[in-house]
mmCIF file with all atom_site columns, C-alpha atoms in Angstrom:
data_model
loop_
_atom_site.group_PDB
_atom_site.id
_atom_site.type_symbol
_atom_site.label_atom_id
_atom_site.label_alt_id
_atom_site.label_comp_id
_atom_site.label_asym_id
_atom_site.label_entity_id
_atom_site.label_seq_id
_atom_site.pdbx_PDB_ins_code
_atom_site.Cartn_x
_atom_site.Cartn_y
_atom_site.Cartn_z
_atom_site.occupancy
_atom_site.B_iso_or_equiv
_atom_site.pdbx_formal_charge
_atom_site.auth_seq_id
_atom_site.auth_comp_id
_atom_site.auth_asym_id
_atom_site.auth_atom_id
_atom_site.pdbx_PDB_model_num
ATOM 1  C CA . UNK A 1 1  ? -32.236 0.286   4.284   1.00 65.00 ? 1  UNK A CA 1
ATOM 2  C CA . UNK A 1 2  ? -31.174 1.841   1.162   1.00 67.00 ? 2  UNK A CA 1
ATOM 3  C CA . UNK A 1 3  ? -27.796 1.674   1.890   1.00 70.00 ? 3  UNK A CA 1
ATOM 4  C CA . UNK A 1 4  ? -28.153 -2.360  2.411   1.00 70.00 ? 4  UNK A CA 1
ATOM 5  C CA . UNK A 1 5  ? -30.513 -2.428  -0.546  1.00 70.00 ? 5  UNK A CA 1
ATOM 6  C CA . UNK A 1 6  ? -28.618 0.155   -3.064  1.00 68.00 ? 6  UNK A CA 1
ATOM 7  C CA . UNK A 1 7  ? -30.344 0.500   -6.635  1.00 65.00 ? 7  UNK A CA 1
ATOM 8  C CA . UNK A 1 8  ? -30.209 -3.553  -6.940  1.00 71.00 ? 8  UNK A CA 1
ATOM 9  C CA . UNK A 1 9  ? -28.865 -4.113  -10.575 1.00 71.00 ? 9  UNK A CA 1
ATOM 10 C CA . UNK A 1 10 ? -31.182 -6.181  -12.813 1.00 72.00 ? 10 UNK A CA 1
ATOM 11 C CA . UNK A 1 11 ? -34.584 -5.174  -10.699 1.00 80.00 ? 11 UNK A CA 1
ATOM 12 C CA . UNK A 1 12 ? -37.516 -3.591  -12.317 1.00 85.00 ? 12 UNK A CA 1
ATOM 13 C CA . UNK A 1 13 ? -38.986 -0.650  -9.767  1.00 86.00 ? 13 UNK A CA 1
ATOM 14 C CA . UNK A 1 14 ? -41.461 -2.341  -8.304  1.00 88.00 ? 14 UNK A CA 1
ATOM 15 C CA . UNK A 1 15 ? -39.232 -5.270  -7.369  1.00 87.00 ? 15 UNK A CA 1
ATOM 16 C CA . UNK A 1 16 ? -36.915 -2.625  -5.729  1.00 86.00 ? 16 UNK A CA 1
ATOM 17 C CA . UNK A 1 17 ? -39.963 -1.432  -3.604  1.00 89.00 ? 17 UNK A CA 1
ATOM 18 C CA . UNK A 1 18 ? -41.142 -4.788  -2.568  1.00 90.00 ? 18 UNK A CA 1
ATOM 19 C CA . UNK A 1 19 ? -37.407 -5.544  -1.233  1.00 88.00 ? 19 UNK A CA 1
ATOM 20 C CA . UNK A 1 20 ? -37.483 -1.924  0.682   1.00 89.00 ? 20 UNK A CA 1
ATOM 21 C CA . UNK A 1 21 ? -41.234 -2.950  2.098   1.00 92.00 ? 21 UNK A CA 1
ATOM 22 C CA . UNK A 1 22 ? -40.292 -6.484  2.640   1.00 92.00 ? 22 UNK A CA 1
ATOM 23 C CA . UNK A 1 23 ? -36.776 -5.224  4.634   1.00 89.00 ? 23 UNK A CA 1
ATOM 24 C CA . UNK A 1 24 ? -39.221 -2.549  6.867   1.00 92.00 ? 24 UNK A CA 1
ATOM 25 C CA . UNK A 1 25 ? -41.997 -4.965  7.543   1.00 93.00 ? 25 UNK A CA 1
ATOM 26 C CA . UNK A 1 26 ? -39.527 -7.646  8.432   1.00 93.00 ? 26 UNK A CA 1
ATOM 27 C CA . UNK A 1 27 ? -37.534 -5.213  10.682  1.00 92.00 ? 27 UNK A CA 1
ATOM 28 C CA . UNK A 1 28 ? -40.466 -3.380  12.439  1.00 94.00 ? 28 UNK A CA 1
ATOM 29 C CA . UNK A 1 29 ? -42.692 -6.360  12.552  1.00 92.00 ? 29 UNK A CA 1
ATOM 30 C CA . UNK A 1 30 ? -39.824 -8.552  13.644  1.00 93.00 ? 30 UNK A CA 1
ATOM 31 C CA . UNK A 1 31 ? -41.833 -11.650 11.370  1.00 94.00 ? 31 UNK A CA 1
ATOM 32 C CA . UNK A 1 32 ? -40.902 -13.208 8.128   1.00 93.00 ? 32 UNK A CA 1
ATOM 33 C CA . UNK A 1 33 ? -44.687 -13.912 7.372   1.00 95.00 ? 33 UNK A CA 1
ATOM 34 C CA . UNK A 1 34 ? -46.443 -12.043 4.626   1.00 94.00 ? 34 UNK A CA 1
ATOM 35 C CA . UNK A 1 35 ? -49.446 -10.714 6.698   1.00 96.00 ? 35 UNK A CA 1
ATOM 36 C CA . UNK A 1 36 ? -47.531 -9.602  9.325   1.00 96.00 ? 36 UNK A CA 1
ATOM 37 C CA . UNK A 1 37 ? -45.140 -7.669  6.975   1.00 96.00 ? 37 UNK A CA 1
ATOM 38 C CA . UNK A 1 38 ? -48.472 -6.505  5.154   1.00 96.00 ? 38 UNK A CA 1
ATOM 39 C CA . UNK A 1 39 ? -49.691 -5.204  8.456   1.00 96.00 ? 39 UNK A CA 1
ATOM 40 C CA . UNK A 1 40 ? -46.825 -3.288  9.348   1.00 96.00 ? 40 UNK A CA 1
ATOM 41 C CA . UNK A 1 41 ? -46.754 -1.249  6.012   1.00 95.00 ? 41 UNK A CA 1
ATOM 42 C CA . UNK A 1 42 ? -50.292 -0.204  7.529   1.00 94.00 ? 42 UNK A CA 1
ATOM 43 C CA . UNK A 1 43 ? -51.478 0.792   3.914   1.00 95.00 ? 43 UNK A CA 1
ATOM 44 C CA . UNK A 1 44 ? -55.142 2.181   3.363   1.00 96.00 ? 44 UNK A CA 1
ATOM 45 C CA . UNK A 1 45 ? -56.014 -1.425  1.347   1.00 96.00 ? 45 UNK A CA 1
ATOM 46 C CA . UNK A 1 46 ? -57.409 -4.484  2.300   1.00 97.00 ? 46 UNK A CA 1
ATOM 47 C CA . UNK A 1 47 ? -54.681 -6.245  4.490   1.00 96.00 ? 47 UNK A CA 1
ATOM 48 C CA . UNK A 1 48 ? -55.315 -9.026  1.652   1.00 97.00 ? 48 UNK A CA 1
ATOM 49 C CA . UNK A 1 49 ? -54.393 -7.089  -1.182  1.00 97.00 ? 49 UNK A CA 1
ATOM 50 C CA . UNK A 1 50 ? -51.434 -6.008  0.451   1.00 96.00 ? 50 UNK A CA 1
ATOM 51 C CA . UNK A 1 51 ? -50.636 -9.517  0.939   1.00 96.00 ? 51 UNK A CA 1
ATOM 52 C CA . UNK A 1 52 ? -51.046 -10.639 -2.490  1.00 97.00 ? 52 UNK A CA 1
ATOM 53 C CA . UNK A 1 53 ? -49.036 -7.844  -3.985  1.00 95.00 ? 53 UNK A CA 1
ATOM 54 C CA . UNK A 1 54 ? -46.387 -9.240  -1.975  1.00 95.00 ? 54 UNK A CA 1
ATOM 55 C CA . UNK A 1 55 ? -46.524 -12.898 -2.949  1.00 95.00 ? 55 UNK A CA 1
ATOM 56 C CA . UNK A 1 56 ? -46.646 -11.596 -6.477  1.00 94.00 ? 56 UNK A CA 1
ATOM 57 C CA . UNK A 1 57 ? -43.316 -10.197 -6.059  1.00 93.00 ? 57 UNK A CA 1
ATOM 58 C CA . UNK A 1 58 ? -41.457 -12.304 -4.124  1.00 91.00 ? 58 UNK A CA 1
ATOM 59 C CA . UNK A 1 59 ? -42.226 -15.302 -6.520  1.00 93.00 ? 59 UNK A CA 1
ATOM 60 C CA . UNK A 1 60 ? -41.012 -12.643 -9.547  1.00 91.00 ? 60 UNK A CA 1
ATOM 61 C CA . UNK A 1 61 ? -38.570 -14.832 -11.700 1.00 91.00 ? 61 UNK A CA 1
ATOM 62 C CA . UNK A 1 62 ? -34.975 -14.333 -10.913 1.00 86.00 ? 62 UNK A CA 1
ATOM 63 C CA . UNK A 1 63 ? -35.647 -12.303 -7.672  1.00 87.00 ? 63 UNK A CA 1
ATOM 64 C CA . UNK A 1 64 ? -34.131 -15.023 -5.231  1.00 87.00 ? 64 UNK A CA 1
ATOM 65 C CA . UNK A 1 65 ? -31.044 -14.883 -7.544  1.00 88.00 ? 65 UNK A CA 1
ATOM 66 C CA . UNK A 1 66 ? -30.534 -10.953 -7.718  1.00 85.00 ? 66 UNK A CA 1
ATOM 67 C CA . UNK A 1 67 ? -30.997 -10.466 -4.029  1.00 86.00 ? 67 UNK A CA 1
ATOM 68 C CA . UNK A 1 68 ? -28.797 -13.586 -2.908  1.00 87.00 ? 68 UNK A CA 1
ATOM 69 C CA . UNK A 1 69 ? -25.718 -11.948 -5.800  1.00 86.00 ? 69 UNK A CA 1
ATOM 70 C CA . UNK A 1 70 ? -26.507 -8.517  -3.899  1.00 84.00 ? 70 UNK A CA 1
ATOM 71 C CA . UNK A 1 71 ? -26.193 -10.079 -0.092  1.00 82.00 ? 71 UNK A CA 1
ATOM 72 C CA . UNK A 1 72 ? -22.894 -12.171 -0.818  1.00 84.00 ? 72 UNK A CA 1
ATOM 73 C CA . UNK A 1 73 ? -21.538 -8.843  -2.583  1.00 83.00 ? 73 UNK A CA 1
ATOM 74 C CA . UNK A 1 74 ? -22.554 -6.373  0.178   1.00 81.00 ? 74 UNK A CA 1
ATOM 75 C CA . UNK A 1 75 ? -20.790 -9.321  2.692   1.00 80.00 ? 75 UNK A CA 1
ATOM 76 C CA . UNK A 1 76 ? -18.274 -10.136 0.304   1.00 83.00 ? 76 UNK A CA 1
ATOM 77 C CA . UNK A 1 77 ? -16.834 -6.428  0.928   1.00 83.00 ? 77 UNK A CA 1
ATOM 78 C CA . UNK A 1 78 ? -16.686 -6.379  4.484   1.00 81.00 ? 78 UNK A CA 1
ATOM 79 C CA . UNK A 1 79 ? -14.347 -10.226 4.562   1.00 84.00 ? 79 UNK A CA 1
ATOM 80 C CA . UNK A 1 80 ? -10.887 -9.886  4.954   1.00 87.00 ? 80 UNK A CA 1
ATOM 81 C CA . UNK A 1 81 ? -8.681  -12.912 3.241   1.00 85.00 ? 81 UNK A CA 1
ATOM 82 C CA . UNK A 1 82 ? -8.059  -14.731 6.006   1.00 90.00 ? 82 UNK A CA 1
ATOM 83 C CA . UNK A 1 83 ? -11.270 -14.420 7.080   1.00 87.00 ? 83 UNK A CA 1
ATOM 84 C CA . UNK A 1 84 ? -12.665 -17.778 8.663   1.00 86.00 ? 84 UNK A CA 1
ATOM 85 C CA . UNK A 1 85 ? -15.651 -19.589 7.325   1.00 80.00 ? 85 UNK A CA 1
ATOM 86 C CA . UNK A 1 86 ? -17.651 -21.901 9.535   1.00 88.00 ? 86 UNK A CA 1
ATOM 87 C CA . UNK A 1 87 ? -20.431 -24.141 8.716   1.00 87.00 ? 87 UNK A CA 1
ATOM 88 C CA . UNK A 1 88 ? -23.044 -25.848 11.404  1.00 89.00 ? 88 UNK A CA 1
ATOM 89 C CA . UNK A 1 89 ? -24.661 -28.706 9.450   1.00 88.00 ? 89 UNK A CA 1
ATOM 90 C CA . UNK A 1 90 ? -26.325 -29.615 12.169  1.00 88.00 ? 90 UNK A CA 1
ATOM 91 C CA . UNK A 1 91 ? -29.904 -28.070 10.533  1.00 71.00 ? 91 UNK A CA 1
#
């Protein structure tokens, strides 16, 4: 994970830990939904504090934007230049 993740430019420290909780509870609780990531992190909280420490941080200004910069750049490295590109539009 902190390979993937790196020191993410731009992010205040506990930004950077939501993104390595939010990567390990996505990964080990195979779930993109807050409670279940909350759960997996198995802190010694209530499961809705947990929860709404998340939410806080995902909805931090500007953290959509630094982590989509980050994902195109970590992809962006492993592309050669004539690389193809497909889109489905069918979503």
């Amino acid at each position: 994970m902190q390979a993937f993740l790196g020191n993410l430019p731009g992010l205040p420290k506990t930004a950077l830990r939501f993104c390595r909780e939010a990567l390990y509870g996505v990964t080990a609780g195979r779930s993109l939904r807050l409670t279940d990531i909350a759960r997996t992190l198995n802190e010694d909280i209530a499961l809705i504090k947990t929860v709404n420490r998340l939410s806080r941080q995902a909805d931090r200004p500007g953290m959509e934007w630094t982590l989509t910069r980050h994902v195109i750049r970590q992809g962006a490295t492993r592309l050669s230049p004539d690389a193809l590109l497909i889109i489905d539009p069918s979503d």
